[in-house]
Coordinates of C-alpha atoms and ligand atoms in Angstrom, one line a residue:
M531 CA -23.5 -64.9 15.4
A532 CA -26.5 -66.2 17.1
W533 CA -29.4 -67.6 14.8
T534 CA -31.7 -64.9 16.8
S535 CA -29.5 -62.3 16.3
L536 CA -28.6 -63.0 12.5
R537 CA -32.3 -63.1 11.8
S538 CA -33.4 -59.9 13.5
L539 CA -31.2 -57.9 11.2
L540 CA -32.4 -60.2 8.2
F541 CA -35.8 -59.1 9.5
R542 CA -34.7 -55.6 8.9
L543 CA -34.7 -56.2 5.4
D544 CA -37.6 -56.2 2.9
P545 CA -38.3 -60.1 2.7
E546 CA -37.2 -61.0 -0.7
R547 CA -33.8 -59.2 -0.2
A548 CA -33.4 -61.2 2.7
H549 CA -34.5 -64.4 0.4
A550 CA -32.2 -63.4 -2.0
L551 CA -28.6 -62.8 0.1
A552 CA -30.0 -66.5 1.7
S553 CA -29.7 -68.0 -1.7
G554 CA -26.4 -66.1 -2.0
A555 CA -24.9 -67.9 1.1
L556 CA -26.1 -71.4 0.2
R557 CA -24.4 -70.9 -3.3
V558 CA -21.4 -70.7 -1.6
L559 CA -22.2 -73.1 0.6
G560 CA -23.1 -75.2 -1.9
A561 CA -19.9 -74.8 -3.9
T562 CA -17.5 -74.7 -1.2
G563 CA -18.5 -77.3 1.2
L564 CA -17.4 -75.2 4.2
L565 CA -19.9 -76.6 6.8
P566 CA -19.9 -80.1 7.7
R567 CA -23.2 -82.1 6.9
P568 CA -25.2 -83.3 9.8
S569 CA -25.2 -86.8 10.2
V570 CA -27.9 -88.7 9.5
D571 CA -29.1 -91.8 11.9
A572 CA -30.1 -94.7 9.6
S573 CA -33.8 -94.9 11.6
L574 CA -34.5 -91.8 9.2
R575 CA -34.3 -93.8 6.1
V576 CA -37.0 -93.7 3.9
R577 CA -38.0 -95.6 1.0
C578 CA -40.5 -94.3 -0.8
L579 CA -41.7 -93.4 -4.5
G580 CA -39.2 -96.0 -5.6
L581 CA -36.2 -94.0 -4.5
D582 CA -34.0 -94.1 -1.0
F583 CA -34.6 -91.1 1.0
E584 CA -32.0 -90.5 3.4
S585 CA -34.2 -88.8 5.8
P586 CA -38.3 -87.9 5.5
L587 CA -37.2 -84.3 5.5
G588 CA -37.5 -82.1 2.2
M589 CA -37.1 -78.3 1.1
A590 CA -40.5 -77.6 -0.2
A591 CA -40.9 -75.8 -3.7
G592 CA -40.9 -72.1 -3.8
F593 CA -37.2 -72.0 -1.7
D594 CA -35.4 -72.3 -5.0
K595 CA -37.1 -71.4 -8.0
G596 CA -34.9 -72.8 -10.5
E597 CA -31.6 -71.0 -9.1
V598 CA -30.4 -74.6 -8.2
R599 CA -29.2 -73.7 -4.7
V600 CA -30.0 -77.6 -4.5
L601 CA -25.9 -78.6 -3.0
G602 CA -26.0 -76.0 -0.7
L603 CA -29.2 -76.8 0.8
H604 CA -28.3 -80.5 0.7
A605 CA -25.1 -79.6 2.7
L606 CA -28.0 -77.9 5.9
G607 CA -29.3 -81.5 6.0
F608 CA -32.5 -81.7 3.2
G609 CA -32.5 -85.4 2.4
H610 CA -34.7 -83.6 -0.9
V611 CA -35.0 -80.3 -2.6
E612 CA -38.0 -79.9 -4.4
V613 CA -37.3 -76.9 -7.0
G614 CA -40.0 -74.7 -8.5
T615 CA -42.3 -74.1 -9.5
I616 CA -40.9 -73.7 -12.9
T617 CA -42.8 -72.6 -15.9
P618 CA -42.3 -73.5 -19.7
R619 CA -41.6 -69.9 -20.4
P620 CA -39.8 -67.3 -17.8
Q621 CA -42.1 -64.8 -16.3
A622 CA -41.3 -61.9 -13.8
G623 CA -44.7 -62.9 -11.7
N624 CA -46.4 -60.2 -9.8
P625 CA -45.1 -57.2 -9.0
P626 CA -43.2 -56.3 -5.5
P627 CA -44.3 -56.0 -2.8
R628 CA -45.4 -59.7 -2.8
L629 CA -43.7 -61.1 0.4
F630 CA -45.1 -60.4 3.4
R631 CA -43.7 -61.4 7.0
L632 CA -46.2 -62.1 10.1
P633 CA -43.5 -62.8 12.7
E634 CA -45.7 -62.3 15.8
H635 CA -47.9 -65.5 13.9
R636 CA -44.6 -66.9 12.6
A637 CA -46.2 -66.7 9.0
L638 CA -45.7 -65.5 5.9
V639 CA -48.4 -64.5 3.1
N640 CA -46.8 -64.4 -0.7
R641 CA -48.1 -63.7 -4.2
M642 CA -44.8 -64.6 -6.2
G643 CA -46.9 -66.0 -8.8
F644 CA -44.4 -68.3 -10.3
N645 CA -41.2 -66.2 -10.9
N646 CA -39.1 -68.1 -12.8
E647 CA -36.6 -68.2 -15.4
G648 CA -38.6 -71.0 -17.1
V649 CA -37.3 -74.2 -18.2
E650 CA -34.3 -73.9 -20.2
A651 CA -32.6 -71.6 -17.6
C652 CA -33.6 -74.3 -14.8
G653 CA -32.2 -77.0 -16.9
R654 CA -28.9 -75.8 -17.1
R655 CA -28.5 -75.2 -14.1
L656 CA -29.5 -78.6 -12.9
A657 CA -26.9 -80.3 -15.9
A658 CA -24.0 -78.4 -14.1
L659 CA -25.3 -80.0 -11.0
P660 CA -22.4 -83.1 -10.0
K661 CA -24.6 -86.7 -10.1
E662 CA -23.3 -87.2 -5.9
G663 CA -23.9 -85.4 -3.2
R664 CA -26.9 -84.2 -4.1
G665 CA -29.9 -86.1 -2.3
I666 CA -33.0 -86.7 -4.1
V667 CA -34.1 -83.7 -6.5
G668 CA -37.8 -83.1 -7.2
I669 CA -38.8 -81.0 -10.1
N670 CA -42.1 -79.1 -9.2
V671 CA -43.7 -77.9 -12.4
G672 CA -46.7 -75.3 -13.8
K673 CA -48.1 -73.4 -15.7
N674 CA -47.5 -69.5 -17.4
K675 CA -50.2 -67.2 -16.5
D676 CA -50.7 -66.3 -19.9
T677 CA -51.6 -70.2 -21.0
P678 CA -55.3 -70.4 -20.7
N679 CA -56.4 -73.5 -18.4
E680 CA -57.6 -75.5 -21.5
R681 CA -54.2 -75.6 -23.2
A682 CA -52.4 -76.3 -19.6
V683 CA -51.7 -79.5 -20.3
E684 CA -49.5 -78.5 -23.0
D685 CA -46.9 -76.5 -20.3
Y686 CA -47.3 -78.8 -17.6
L687 CA -45.9 -81.8 -20.5
A688 CA -43.3 -78.9 -21.7
A689 CA -42.0 -78.6 -18.3
I690 CA -41.8 -82.3 -18.1
D691 CA -40.0 -82.7 -20.9
G692 CA -37.7 -79.9 -20.8
L693 CA -36.4 -81.0 -16.8
H694 CA -36.9 -84.5 -16.5
P695 CA -33.8 -86.0 -17.1
W696 CA -32.1 -84.4 -13.9
S697 CA -35.5 -85.1 -11.5
D698 CA -35.8 -88.0 -9.4
Y699 CA -39.3 -87.4 -8.9
L700 CA -41.7 -84.9 -10.9
V701 CA -45.0 -82.6 -8.9
V702 CA -47.6 -81.2 -10.9
N703 CA -48.4 -77.8 -8.8
L704 CA -52.3 -77.3 -9.3
S705 CA -52.9 -75.3 -6.3
S706 CA -51.3 -72.1 -6.1
P707 CA -53.4 -69.3 -5.3
N708 CA -51.4 -66.5 -7.3
T709 CA -52.0 -67.7 -10.7
P710 CA -55.4 -66.9 -11.7
G711 CA -57.8 -70.2 -12.6
L712 CA -55.2 -73.0 -11.7
R713 CA -56.4 -74.6 -8.6
A714 CA -59.8 -75.2 -10.4
L715 CA -57.7 -78.1 -12.3
Q716 CA -57.8 -80.2 -9.2
E717 CA -61.4 -80.6 -10.3
R718 CA -62.7 -84.1 -11.4
G719 CA -62.6 -83.4 -15.2
P720 CA -59.6 -81.2 -15.3
L721 CA -57.8 -83.1 -13.2
E722 CA -58.5 -86.7 -14.8
R723 CA -57.1 -85.1 -18.1
L724 CA -54.3 -83.2 -17.3
L725 CA -53.1 -85.8 -14.6
G726 CA -53.9 -88.9 -17.0
A727 CA -51.5 -87.0 -19.9
C728 CA -49.1 -86.4 -17.3
V729 CA -48.6 -89.9 -15.9
D730 CA -48.4 -90.8 -19.1
R731 CA -45.9 -89.1 -20.0
A732 CA -43.5 -89.7 -16.7
R733 CA -44.2 -93.2 -16.5
P734 CA -42.1 -94.2 -19.5
L735 CA -39.1 -92.1 -18.5
G736 CA -39.8 -93.6 -15.1
K737 CA -39.9 -90.9 -13.0
P738 CA -42.7 -90.8 -9.9
L739 CA -45.1 -88.4 -10.6
L740 CA -47.2 -86.4 -7.5
V741 CA -49.8 -83.8 -7.4
K742 CA -49.7 -81.1 -5.0
L743 CA -52.9 -80.0 -3.5
A744 CA -54.5 -77.0 -1.7
P745 CA -55.5 -77.1 2.1
D746 CA -58.7 -75.5 0.7
L747 CA -60.2 -78.2 -0.9
A748 CA -63.7 -79.2 0.6
P749 CA -63.2 -82.1 2.1
E750 CA -65.4 -84.2 -0.5
A751 CA -63.4 -82.8 -3.5
L752 CA -60.0 -83.6 -1.4
D753 CA -61.5 -87.6 -1.6
E754 CA -62.5 -87.0 -5.3
A755 CA -59.0 -85.7 -6.0
I756 CA -57.4 -88.4 -4.2
D757 CA -59.5 -91.1 -6.5
V758 CA -58.6 -89.3 -9.4
V759 CA -54.6 -89.6 -8.2
V760 CA -54.7 -93.1 -7.7
G761 CA -57.0 -93.9 -11.0
C762 CA -54.7 -92.2 -13.1
G763 CA -51.7 -94.1 -11.4
A764 CA -50.3 -91.0 -10.6
S765 CA -47.3 -91.9 -7.7
G766 CA -48.0 -89.3 -4.8
V767 CA -49.8 -86.6 -3.3
I768 CA -48.1 -83.2 -1.5
A769 CA -50.8 -82.1 1.3
T770 CA -50.1 -79.2 0.7
N771 CA -49.7 -75.6 -0.7
T772 CA -50.6 -72.1 1.1
T773 CA -53.9 -71.2 2.3
V774 CA -56.2 -68.5 1.0
Q775 CA -57.7 -68.5 4.6
R776 CA -56.8 -66.3 7.6
P777 CA -57.7 -68.9 10.5
G778 CA -58.3 -66.9 14.0
D779 CA -56.0 -64.3 15.0
V780 CA -54.0 -64.3 12.1
A781 CA -56.8 -62.5 10.3
K782 CA -56.3 -59.2 12.8
H783 CA -52.8 -58.9 11.1
P784 CA -51.9 -55.9 9.3
R785 CA -50.5 -57.6 6.7
A786 CA -53.2 -60.6 7.1
Q787 CA -55.3 -58.8 4.5
E788 CA -53.0 -59.1 1.5
A789 CA -53.8 -61.1 -1.2
G790 CA -51.7 -64.4 -1.5
G791 CA -51.1 -67.9 0.3
L792 CA -50.6 -68.1 4.1
S793 CA -47.9 -70.4 5.3
G794 CA -46.4 -71.0 8.4
A795 CA -47.6 -72.3 11.6
P796 CA -51.3 -70.7 11.5
L797 CA -51.4 -73.4 8.5
A798 CA -50.5 -76.0 10.3
P799 CA -54.0 -77.1 11.5
L800 CA -55.3 -76.8 7.5
A801 CA -52.5 -79.0 6.7
M802 CA -53.1 -81.6 8.9
A803 CA -56.4 -82.2 8.4
S804 CA -55.6 -82.2 4.7
L805 CA -53.0 -84.9 5.2
R806 CA -55.2 -86.9 7.6
R807 CA -58.3 -87.2 5.1
A808 CA -55.9 -87.9 2.4
Y809 CA -53.9 -90.6 3.8
A810 CA -57.4 -91.7 5.2
R811 CA -58.7 -92.2 1.6
A812 CA -55.6 -93.5 0.0
A813 CA -55.6 -96.0 2.3
G814 CA -52.3 -97.1 1.6
R815 CA -52.5 -97.1 -2.1
I816 CA -50.3 -93.6 -3.0
P817 CA -47.7 -91.8 -0.5
I818 CA -48.2 -88.5 0.6
V819 CA -46.1 -85.8 1.6
G820 CA -46.7 -83.4 4.5
V821 CA -45.8 -79.8 4.4
G822 CA -47.5 -76.5 5.8
G823 CA -46.6 -75.0 9.4
I824 CA -44.0 -77.5 10.2
M825 CA -41.9 -75.8 12.2
D826 CA -40.0 -78.1 14.6
A827 CA -39.0 -82.1 14.6
K828 CA -42.2 -82.4 17.1
D829 CA -44.4 -81.0 14.3
A830 CA -42.7 -83.4 11.9
Y831 CA -43.0 -86.3 13.4
A832 CA -46.6 -85.7 14.2
R833 CA -47.0 -85.6 10.5
I834 CA -45.6 -88.6 10.3
R835 CA -47.7 -90.0 12.9
A836 CA -51.0 -89.1 10.8
G837 CA -49.6 -90.4 7.3
A838 CA -46.8 -88.5 6.0
S839 CA -44.4 -90.9 4.6
L840 CA -42.2 -87.5 3.8
V841 CA -42.2 -83.8 5.8
Q842 CA -41.5 -80.6 4.1
V843 CA -40.5 -77.3 4.9
Y844 CA -40.4 -73.9 4.0
T845 CA -41.6 -71.2 6.4
G846 CA -39.8 -73.0 9.4
L847 CA -37.0 -72.3 8.0
I848 CA -37.3 -68.3 7.8
Y849 CA -38.3 -68.5 11.3
A850 CA -35.8 -71.4 12.6
G851 CA -33.0 -70.3 10.5
P852 CA -30.2 -72.8 9.0
G853 CA -29.6 -75.1 12.0
L854 CA -33.5 -76.2 11.8
P855 CA -33.2 -79.2 9.4
R856 CA -29.9 -80.8 11.8
R857 CA -31.9 -80.1 14.9
V858 CA -35.1 -82.5 13.3
L859 CA -32.2 -84.7 12.7
E860 CA -31.3 -85.0 16.0
E861 CA -34.5 -85.3 17.3
L862 CA -36.6 -87.2 15.4
P863 CA -34.7 -90.3 16.1
E864 CA -35.1 -89.7 19.6
L865 CA -38.8 -89.3 19.2
L866 CA -39.1 -92.7 16.7
H867 CA -37.0 -94.6 19.8
R868 CA -39.3 -93.1 22.5
D869 CA -42.4 -94.6 21.0
G870 CA -40.9 -97.8 20.3
F871 CA -40.0 -97.4 16.7
A872 CA -37.1 -98.5 14.6
S873 CA -37.8 -96.2 11.6
V874 CA -39.6 -93.6 10.0
S875 CA -41.9 -96.0 7.9
E876 CA -43.2 -98.0 11.1
A877 CA -44.5 -95.1 12.3
V878 CA -46.5 -93.7 9.0
G879 CA -49.7 -93.3 9.8
V880 CA -50.0 -94.6 13.4
D881 CA -52.4 -92.1 15.0
N882 CA -54.8 -92.3 11.6
R883 CA -55.8 -96.1 11.5
P884 CA -59.1 -96.8 11.3
Ligands
LIG1451 C1 -42.5 -67.3 -1.3 C2 -43.0 -69.0 -1.3 C3 -43.2 -69.3 -2.6 C4 -43.5 -70.5 -2.8 N1 -43.6 -70.6 -4.0 C5 -44.1 -72.0 -4.2 C6 -44.2 -72.3 -5.5 O1 -43.4 -71.9 -6.5 N2 -44.5 -73.7 -5.8 C7 -44.9 -74.5 -5.2 O2 -45.4 -75.6 -5.0 N3 -45.3 -74.4 -3.5 C8 -44.8 -72.8 -3.3 N4 -44.6 -72.4 -1.9 C9 -45.5 -73.1 -0.8 C10 -44.4 -74.8 -0.1 O3 -44.0 -75.0 -1.2 C11 -45.1 -74.9 1.1 O4 -46.3 -75.7 0.4 C12 -46.1 -74.0 1.7 O5 -45.6 -72.9 2.1 C13 -46.8 -74.4 3.4 O6 -45.4 -75.0 3.5 P1 -44.6 -74.3 4.8 O7 -45.7 -73.9 5.7 O8 -43.5 -75.2 5.6 O9 -44.2 -72.9 4.4 C14 -44.2 -70.8 -1.7 C15 -44.2 -70.9 -0.1 C16 -43.5 -69.4 -0.2 C17 -43.5 -69.3 1.2

């Protein structure tokens, strides 16, 4: 069945129900290996964070919240999968409805609120993953809703302790709009304390540790956050999470007034601006992962040219379907070769040099 027909069926379902079906299909796909994996051109290989990524394209956090659909997502063509956000203890998240489609804008609004089964359940599933054929796995960690910000560091450290054995890299998520007060941890003082402790914990484990930031930080606050990240010795930044803004025409959509983070096409200009600023400020000292509103290969390529060493998608997969990674993997080498680049790393930041 063509994707557009399947999508119109899926879009008749409640978004969380559709997600559960997709997740189930990925479990089967991962277990059976029914689908031949797309081939990946050698020009797409990326050496980043001390790791070898077969391509820059990854699955963003939040699709796999610990169910561990890594094999299925890898089979679709993703070179890395970021699992999470995982909190130390299980939590239900916000009451449904908490995920909304805005199809006219190729966007979503979500206020999931870190629904996940906690470190222990996620660790058990990760432990069962085969070592081969799974690509790079990132683990994105957060704090439980009922943990006050003053004790947030304990949650981040507990999640790192519990999950690092199965991770290739770790992400400290400070940018979800759906955990009250979380984003205040992106300010200089709290960020220095929290990140300093997490880097100290991750470094002896040999795990790169990144920070995921919001697109709603003022430019000066973003500069400051980058300085702190570099100063603490963290390995990189993910720009960005969802936005609490409702840019342009999106504001008129009936579901735009739902509380939560906006993702998808309307987020792209904000995420791109954050990426450009982060890349310029980092000045090559740390890599930046570009995410937010990447809907096709052209968008992914533009993000790379603006400074992203790696790119991630979530909402693009919902609208473009499971063939999206395959198409990106086909088209990205053509875009690189068209512009005379032999590899992704040659193209990183070419549009964003002083
Ligand atoms: C339903 C949903 C749940 C998400 N959950 C998380 C999460 O738990 N942790 C996180 O770091 N990001 C989460 N995100 C944010 C995505 O990882 C990504 O940063 C954001 O959606 C922008 O990318 P996109 O426009 O490609 O979707 C979530 C996004 C969506 C749509």
